[in-house]
Amino acid sequence: MILPGILASGISGHLGGNYTSIATVNASGSSNTVNFSSIPNTYTHLQIRGSMIGASGGSILVAVFNGDTGANYTWHELDGNGSGIAAYSGTGNNYARFYGRNVGTSATYPTASIVDILDYTNTNKNKVLRSLAGMDANGSGEVAFASSAWLNTSAINSIVVKTHDGTNFATGTQFALYGVK
Amino acid sequence: MASAPTYTPIATQTLATGASSVTFSSIPQTYTDLVLVTQEYTTGTPTAYGISVQFNGDTGSNYSNTLVSGNGSSAASSRATNKIGAWIGYESYSANWTNIVTNIQNYSNSTTYKTLITRSSVASNYVAAGTSLWRNTGAISSITVLSTDFGSASTPFVAGSTFTLYGITAA
């Protein structure tokens, strides 16, 4: 089985039975959080696909697992902004980092993101994710890779995705959670 | 939580002979996202260094991109504005297959411009990731893959190149 999305260098066959839509949240415009709870433990991997817009401001996109807001997350990120590249990292953070810059700062220039969370039910491993996200606005924008670790061996049963600075997700923003067998 | 199988192949094209473009038309509007998976290289010496897509036959200067890449010795980020195609990956030739996976989110909405995120690689040359924008709020009903990012497809994809379009439906 080849994991779809950003992990796939090639895909063959029909994936329909092995890639399942679990839940979708459409932002109401009045909240900076999206909550996926009671995640089934019947898949091997999870994928979150996002399309984000915002009325104003901007923030990094982060997540917490199983409600853990302790200093139990680490991350690395590589960004390109059209003229230069930069690398960042963090340790002892209270969030996993999905995307580092200016999520959904415009109603017309969406930010797209894909996050893969591997082996999320395994109780012998800390959990790792990796993401690809980007937004281009014809003269500005950024593309970024990131990887985060949650230093906890528990199976993931809930994920809260949120903007770090509290900027609300605008109406039209959507996050969809998928399970991969 | 409700769940439903998805990630459905919409169409696959394998080139029997060289071609400068490949088009997926009459794309159903019933999915949430599209995923375009291609493996190809081009003939001759490229005059351009990108592979691009055009949506709904739009050949205007309505596309732009931001990308980051590494070639084994250095890394760089670049940007292009007011292009006539949306960059999805670098071109390759001389039998070095290029692998590209391009995700087009929320392609059927008629409110926002369309953003794609893409990764491409040629093992012997580079890896790259990028994001491209189509400044049009129309739902995407056709995609043309071009063997250049200039819009003048002068270096055709070789026979055996494959192009597959998938649809993903959110619950």
Short mmCIF file of C-alpha atoms in Angstrom, two decimals:
data_model
loop_
_atom_site.label_atom_id
_atom_site.label_comp_id
_atom_site.label_asym_id
_atom_site.label_seq_id
_atom_site.Cartn_x
_atom_site.Cartn_y
_atom_site.Cartn_z
CA MET A 1 0.00 0.00 0.00
CA ILE A 2 1.33 3.40 -0.93
CA LEU A 3 0.32 6.29 1.26
CA PRO A 4 -1.42 8.88 -0.92
CA GLY A 5 -0.90 12.57 -1.04
CA ILE A 6 2.47 14.08 -0.39
CA LEU A 7 4.03 10.76 0.50
CA ALA A 8 3.37 9.14 -2.79
CA SER A 9 5.96 9.13 -5.52
CA GLY A 10 3.68 6.95 -7.54
CA ILE A 11 0.24 5.50 -7.11
CA SER A 12 -1.27 2.49 -8.75
CA GLY A 13 -4.57 0.72 -8.51
CA HIS A 14 -7.83 1.77 -6.93
CA LEU A 15 -7.35 3.37 -3.56
CA GLY A 16 -11.01 3.87 -2.81
CA GLY A 17 -11.31 1.10 -0.26
CA ASN A 18 -8.14 2.03 1.55
CA TYR A 19 -8.47 5.77 1.87
CA THR A 20 -11.50 6.85 3.83
CA SER A 21 -13.02 10.18 4.65
CA ILE A 22 -13.54 10.25 8.42
CA ALA A 23 -14.80 13.74 9.12
CA THR A 24 -14.89 17.27 7.72
CA VAL A 25 -15.12 20.59 9.51
CA ASN A 26 -16.16 23.78 7.74
CA ALA A 27 -15.18 26.87 9.68
CA SER A 28 -17.95 29.14 10.87
CA GLY A 29 -15.84 32.28 10.98
CA SER A 30 -16.11 32.65 14.74
CA SER A 31 -13.46 30.22 15.95
CA ASN A 32 -9.75 29.61 15.59
CA THR A 33 -10.00 25.89 16.35
CA VAL A 34 -11.13 22.79 14.53
CA ASN A 35 -11.68 19.65 16.55
CA PHE A 36 -11.57 16.07 15.38
CA SER A 37 -12.61 13.85 18.28
CA SER A 38 -13.33 10.14 18.72
CA ILE A 39 -11.00 9.27 15.88
CA PRO A 40 -11.37 5.57 15.06
CA ASN A 41 -8.30 3.42 15.69
CA THR A 42 -8.95 1.21 12.69
CA TYR A 43 -6.59 2.90 10.26
CA THR A 44 -2.81 2.86 9.88
CA HIS A 45 -2.24 6.51 9.07
CA LEU A 46 -4.19 9.75 9.12
CA GLN A 47 -4.18 12.59 6.65
CA ILE A 48 -5.60 16.07 7.14
CA ARG A 49 -6.27 18.12 4.03
CA GLY A 50 -6.92 21.81 4.49
CA SER A 51 -8.01 24.76 2.42
CA MET A 52 -7.81 27.92 4.50
CA ILE A 53 -8.84 31.50 4.00
CA GLY A 54 -9.00 34.36 6.44
CA ALA A 55 -10.58 37.77 6.60
CA SER A 56 -7.55 39.41 8.11
CA GLY A 57 -4.34 38.80 9.94
CA GLY A 58 -2.55 35.53 9.78
CA SER A 59 -0.92 33.02 12.02
CA ILE A 60 1.01 29.82 12.07
CA LEU A 61 -1.13 26.70 11.98
CA VAL A 62 -0.61 24.28 14.87
CA ALA A 63 -2.25 21.24 16.42
CA VAL A 64 -2.46 19.36 19.69
CA PHE A 65 -3.19 15.68 20.16
CA ASN A 66 -5.45 14.11 22.79
CA GLY A 67 -5.81 17.49 24.46
CA ASP A 68 -2.14 17.57 25.48
CA THR A 69 -1.09 21.20 25.76
CA GLY A 70 2.08 20.40 27.67
CA ALA A 71 5.58 21.14 26.42
CA ASN A 72 5.72 17.83 24.60
CA TYR A 73 6.17 18.75 20.97
CA THR A 74 9.17 19.36 18.73
CA TRP A 75 9.32 20.44 15.12
CA HIS A 76 11.46 21.45 12.16
CA GLU A 77 10.39 23.49 9.15
CA LEU A 78 11.88 24.54 5.81
CA ASP A 79 10.31 27.52 4.05
CA GLY A 80 10.76 29.18 0.69
CA ASN A 81 9.31 32.64 0.10
CA GLY A 82 10.31 33.22 -3.49
CA SER A 83 13.60 34.92 -2.79
CA GLY A 84 15.16 32.96 0.04
CA ILE A 85 14.89 29.85 2.11
CA ALA A 86 14.87 29.52 5.86
CA ALA A 87 14.84 26.70 8.36
CA TYR A 88 13.30 26.81 11.82
CA SER A 89 12.93 24.43 14.70
CA GLY A 90 11.38 24.27 18.13
CA THR A 91 11.59 22.07 21.19
CA GLY A 92 9.49 21.94 24.30
CA ASN A 93 6.57 23.53 22.53
CA ASN A 94 2.96 22.99 23.44
CA TYR A 95 1.86 22.37 19.88
CA ALA A 96 2.78 20.48 16.74
CA ARG A 97 3.54 22.78 13.86
CA PHE A 98 1.55 22.32 10.67
CA TYR A 99 2.48 25.44 8.71
CA GLY A 100 4.61 28.38 9.64
CA ARG A 101 3.45 31.53 7.97
CA ASN A 102 0.39 33.63 7.42
CA VAL A 103 -2.28 31.01 7.10
CA GLY A 104 -5.21 32.23 5.11
CA THR A 105 -4.53 35.93 5.13
CA SER A 106 -6.84 36.58 2.23
CA ALA A 107 -10.35 35.61 1.25
CA THR A 108 -9.26 35.02 -2.32
CA TYR A 109 -5.83 33.42 -1.98
CA PRO A 110 -6.33 30.13 -0.15
CA THR A 111 -3.61 28.32 1.72
CA ALA A 112 -3.52 24.62 0.90
CA SER A 113 -2.10 22.08 3.31
CA ILE A 114 -1.68 18.34 3.63
CA VAL A 115 -0.56 16.72 6.86
CA ASP A 116 0.28 13.04 7.24
CA ILE A 117 0.28 11.51 10.73
CA LEU A 118 1.92 8.13 10.61
CA ASP A 119 1.16 5.02 12.65
CA TYR A 120 -1.10 7.05 14.91
CA THR A 121 -2.42 4.10 16.93
CA ASN A 122 0.94 2.57 17.79
CA THR A 123 1.53 2.66 21.56
CA ASN A 124 5.26 1.98 21.33
CA LYS A 125 6.28 5.07 19.39
CA ASN A 126 6.21 8.78 19.81
CA LYS A 127 4.04 10.21 17.06
CA VAL A 128 5.41 12.03 14.05
CA LEU A 129 3.80 14.00 11.29
CA ARG A 130 4.94 15.78 8.22
CA SER A 131 3.27 18.49 6.23
CA LEU A 132 3.37 20.36 2.98
CA ALA A 133 1.59 23.68 2.71
CA GLY A 134 1.64 26.75 0.58
CA MET A 135 -0.02 29.94 -0.51
CA ASP A 136 0.84 32.07 -3.52
CA ALA A 137 -0.60 35.52 -4.17
CA ASN A 138 1.06 36.51 -7.46
CA GLY A 139 4.01 38.29 -5.95
CA SER A 140 4.00 37.05 -2.40
CA GLY A 141 3.51 33.79 -0.63
CA GLU A 142 5.36 30.84 0.72
CA VAL A 143 5.73 27.10 0.51
CA ALA A 144 6.81 25.06 3.52
CA PHE A 145 7.71 21.57 4.66
CA ALA A 146 7.42 20.75 8.31
CA SER A 147 7.81 17.76 10.56
CA SER A 148 6.66 17.56 14.15
CA ALA A 149 6.88 14.99 16.90
CA TRP A 150 4.54 14.50 19.83
CA LEU A 151 6.64 12.96 22.58
CA ASN A 152 3.95 10.59 23.71
CA THR A 153 3.33 6.95 22.88
CA SER A 154 -0.44 7.07 23.29
CA ALA A 155 -2.69 6.34 20.36
CA ILE A 156 -4.09 9.55 18.93
CA ASN A 157 -7.84 9.79 19.41
CA SER A 158 -8.37 13.52 19.00
CA ILE A 159 -6.76 16.36 17.11
CA VAL A 160 -7.35 20.06 17.59
CA VAL A 161 -6.10 22.20 14.70
CA LYS A 162 -5.83 25.90 15.49
CA THR A 163 -4.18 29.16 14.64
CA HIS A 164 -1.45 29.95 17.12
CA ASP A 165 -2.35 33.60 17.66
CA GLY A 166 -6.10 33.11 17.85
CA THR A 167 -6.96 34.45 14.41
CA ASN A 168 -10.30 32.96 13.43
CA PHE A 169 -10.64 30.72 10.43
CA ALA A 170 -12.90 32.49 7.95
CA THR A 171 -16.00 30.98 6.48
CA GLY A 172 -14.89 28.91 3.53
CA THR A 173 -12.05 27.29 5.41
CA GLN A 174 -12.26 23.53 5.45
CA PHE A 175 -10.28 20.75 7.12
CA ALA A 176 -10.96 17.13 6.24
CA LEU A 177 -9.61 14.11 8.10
CA TYR A 178 -8.92 10.89 6.24
CA GLY A 179 -7.85 7.44 7.33
CA VAL A 180 -5.44 5.31 5.34
CA LYS A 181 -5.42 1.53 5.73
CA MET B 1 -17.82 9.80 12.96
CA ALA B 2 -19.18 9.02 9.54
CA SER B 3 -16.76 7.55 7.06
CA ALA B 4 -16.76 6.86 3.38
CA PRO B 5 -14.15 5.39 1.04
CA THR B 6 -12.72 7.84 -1.44
CA TYR B 7 -9.56 8.64 -3.46
CA THR B 8 -11.08 7.63 -6.75
CA PRO B 9 -9.24 7.38 -10.06
CA ILE B 10 -10.98 9.70 -12.53
CA ALA B 11 -8.84 9.10 -15.59
CA THR B 12 -5.43 7.85 -16.63
CA GLN B 13 -3.52 8.63 -19.77
CA THR B 14 -0.40 6.82 -20.93
CA LEU B 15 1.23 8.31 -23.97
CA ALA B 16 1.65 5.92 -26.90
CA THR B 17 3.61 8.55 -28.75
CA GLY B 18 5.23 11.79 -27.70
CA ALA B 19 2.95 14.71 -26.95
CA SER B 20 3.41 18.26 -25.76
CA SER B 21 0.27 18.35 -23.71
CA VAL B 22 -2.24 16.09 -22.02
CA THR B 23 -5.75 17.22 -21.19
CA PHE B 24 -8.26 15.97 -18.66
CA SER B 25 -11.65 17.36 -19.62
CA SER B 26 -15.17 17.13 -18.22
CA ILE B 27 -13.81 16.71 -14.71
CA PRO B 28 -16.71 15.83 -12.38
CA GLN B 29 -17.58 18.46 -9.80
CA THR B 30 -18.43 15.85 -7.21
CA TYR B 31 -15.11 15.72 -5.37
CA THR B 32 -13.48 18.02 -2.84
CA ASP B 33 -9.87 17.86 -3.99
CA LEU B 34 -8.02 16.63 -7.05
CA VAL B 35 -4.68 14.84 -7.11
CA LEU B 36 -2.66 14.73 -10.32
CA VAL B 37 0.09 12.11 -10.41
CA THR B 38 2.48 12.20 -13.34
CA GLN B 39 5.66 10.47 -14.38
CA GLU B 40 7.32 11.77 -17.51
CA TYR B 41 10.34 13.28 -19.16
CA THR B 42 10.72 15.36 -22.25
CA THR B 43 12.63 14.99 -25.49
CA GLY B 44 15.43 17.16 -26.73
CA THR B 45 17.01 19.98 -24.84
CA PRO B 46 14.43 21.87 -22.85
CA THR B 47 13.87 25.50 -23.65
CA ALA B 48 11.96 25.86 -20.45
CA TYR B 49 12.53 24.39 -17.06
CA GLY B 50 9.12 23.72 -15.76
CA ILE B 51 6.06 21.61 -16.30
CA SER B 52 2.83 23.46 -15.89
CA VAL B 53 -0.92 23.11 -15.98
CA GLN B 54 -3.61 25.34 -17.38
CA PHE B 55 -7.17 25.23 -16.09
CA ASN B 56 -10.34 25.47 -18.15
CA GLY B 57 -8.34 26.38 -21.24
CA ASP B 58 -7.21 29.67 -19.71
CA THR B 59 -4.04 30.73 -21.55
CA GLY B 60 -3.95 34.20 -20.03
CA SER B 61 -1.30 35.53 -17.67
CA ASN B 62 -3.31 34.46 -14.66
CA TYR B 63 -0.95 32.08 -12.90
CA SER B 64 1.86 32.46 -10.39
CA ASN B 65 4.01 30.28 -8.18
CA THR B 66 6.42 30.10 -5.28
CA LEU B 67 8.77 27.18 -5.00
CA VAL B 68 11.71 25.77 -3.10
CA SER B 69 14.20 23.29 -4.52
CA GLY B 70 17.49 21.56 -3.88
CA ASN B 71 19.90 20.10 -6.41
CA GLY B 72 22.34 18.26 -4.18
CA SER B 73 24.68 21.16 -3.57
CA SER B 74 22.44 24.13 -2.93
CA ALA B 75 18.87 25.07 -2.12
CA ALA B 76 16.90 27.99 -3.47
CA SER B 77 13.47 29.55 -3.57
CA SER B 78 12.04 31.38 -6.54
CA ARG B 79 8.84 33.02 -7.65
CA ALA B 80 7.11 33.74 -10.93
CA THR B 81 4.16 36.08 -11.45
CA ASN B 82 1.65 36.61 -14.23
CA LYS B 83 2.55 33.36 -15.94
CA ILE B 84 0.44 31.58 -18.53
CA GLY B 85 0.54 28.29 -16.67
CA ALA B 86 0.73 27.04 -13.09
CA TRP B 87 4.08 25.43 -12.28
CA ILE B 88 3.87 21.88 -10.93
CA GLY B 89 7.43 20.62 -11.34
CA TYR B 90 10.73 20.85 -13.13
CA GLU B 91 11.30 19.38 -16.54
CA SER B 92 13.62 16.47 -17.07
CA TYR B 93 15.03 14.83 -20.17
CA SER B 94 17.54 12.17 -21.26
CA ALA B 95 15.52 9.35 -19.68
CA ASN B 96 15.44 10.83 -16.20
CA TRP B 97 11.87 10.30 -15.13
CA THR B 98 10.20 13.12 -13.30
CA ASN B 99 7.72 12.22 -10.58
CA ILE B 100 5.14 14.83 -9.69
CA VAL B 101 2.25 14.70 -7.24
CA THR B 102 0.05 17.79 -7.39
CA ASN B 103 -2.84 18.49 -5.03
CA ILE B 104 -5.56 20.93 -6.09
CA GLN B 105 -7.68 21.76 -3.08
CA ASN B 106 -11.31 22.81 -3.19
CA TYR B 107 -11.24 22.88 -6.98
CA SER B 108 -14.98 23.17 -7.54
CA ASN B 109 -15.71 26.20 -5.38
CA SER B 110 -16.65 29.35 -7.24
CA THR B 111 -15.61 31.86 -4.56
CA THR B 112 -11.84 31.71 -4.21
CA TYR B 113 -8.89 31.61 -6.53
CA LYS B 114 -7.41 28.14 -6.83
CA THR B 115 -4.27 27.08 -4.98
CA LEU B 116 -2.30 23.93 -5.66
CA ILE B 117 0.61 22.42 -3.76
CA THR B 118 3.00 20.12 -5.51
CA ARG B 119 6.11 18.04 -5.07
CA SER B 120 8.36 16.92 -7.87
CA SER B 121 11.63 15.09 -8.14
CA VAL B 122 14.18 13.63 -10.48
CA ALA B 123 16.43 11.38 -8.46
CA SER B 124 19.48 12.29 -10.51
CA ASN B 125 18.91 16.04 -10.39
CA TYR B 126 16.72 17.67 -7.79
CA VAL B 127 13.79 17.72 -5.43
CA ALA B 128 11.31 20.55 -5.31
CA ALA B 129 8.06 21.65 -3.75
CA GLY B 130 5.88 24.54 -4.72
CA THR B 131 2.58 26.27 -4.54
CA SER B 132 0.82 27.81 -7.53
CA LEU B 133 -2.17 30.05 -7.93
CA TRP B 134 -4.77 30.43 -10.65
CA ARG B 135 -6.37 33.84 -10.33
CA ASN B 136 -9.84 32.74 -11.29
CA THR B 137 -12.80 31.81 -9.12
CA GLY B 138 -14.29 29.40 -11.65
CA ALA B 139 -14.69 25.74 -10.80
CA ILE B 140 -12.01 23.68 -12.52
CA SER B 141 -13.53 21.47 -15.19
CA SER B 142 -10.46 20.75 -17.30
CA ILE B 143 -6.72 20.49 -16.75
CA THR B 144 -4.09 20.62 -19.46
CA VAL B 145 -0.62 19.45 -18.52
CA LEU B 146 2.07 21.18 -20.60
CA SER B 147 5.65 20.09 -21.09
CA THR B 148 6.84 23.62 -20.45
CA ASP B 149 5.99 26.44 -18.12
CA PHE B 150 6.11 28.96 -20.97
CA GLY B 151 2.92 27.77 -22.60
CA SER B 152 4.77 26.92 -25.82
CA ALA B 153 5.15 23.19 -25.56
CA SER B 154 8.35 22.74 -27.53
CA THR B 155 9.79 19.68 -25.80
CA PRO B 156 7.22 16.89 -25.89
CA PHE B 157 6.63 14.31 -23.19
CA VAL B 158 8.00 10.96 -24.32
CA ALA B 159 5.95 7.86 -25.04
CA GLY B 160 5.29 5.95 -21.85
CA SER B 161 4.69 9.07 -19.80
CA THR B 162 1.76 8.57 -17.44
CA PHE B 163 -0.80 11.02 -16.11
CA THR B 164 -3.47 10.04 -13.60
CA LEU B 165 -6.12 12.22 -12.03
CA TYR B 166 -7.78 11.25 -8.74
CA GLY B 167 -10.71 12.73 -6.88
CA ILE B 168 -11.03 12.90 -3.10
CA THR B 169 -14.35 13.52 -1.42
CA ALA B 170 -14.58 14.88 2.11
CA ALA B 171 -17.27 13.36 4.30
#
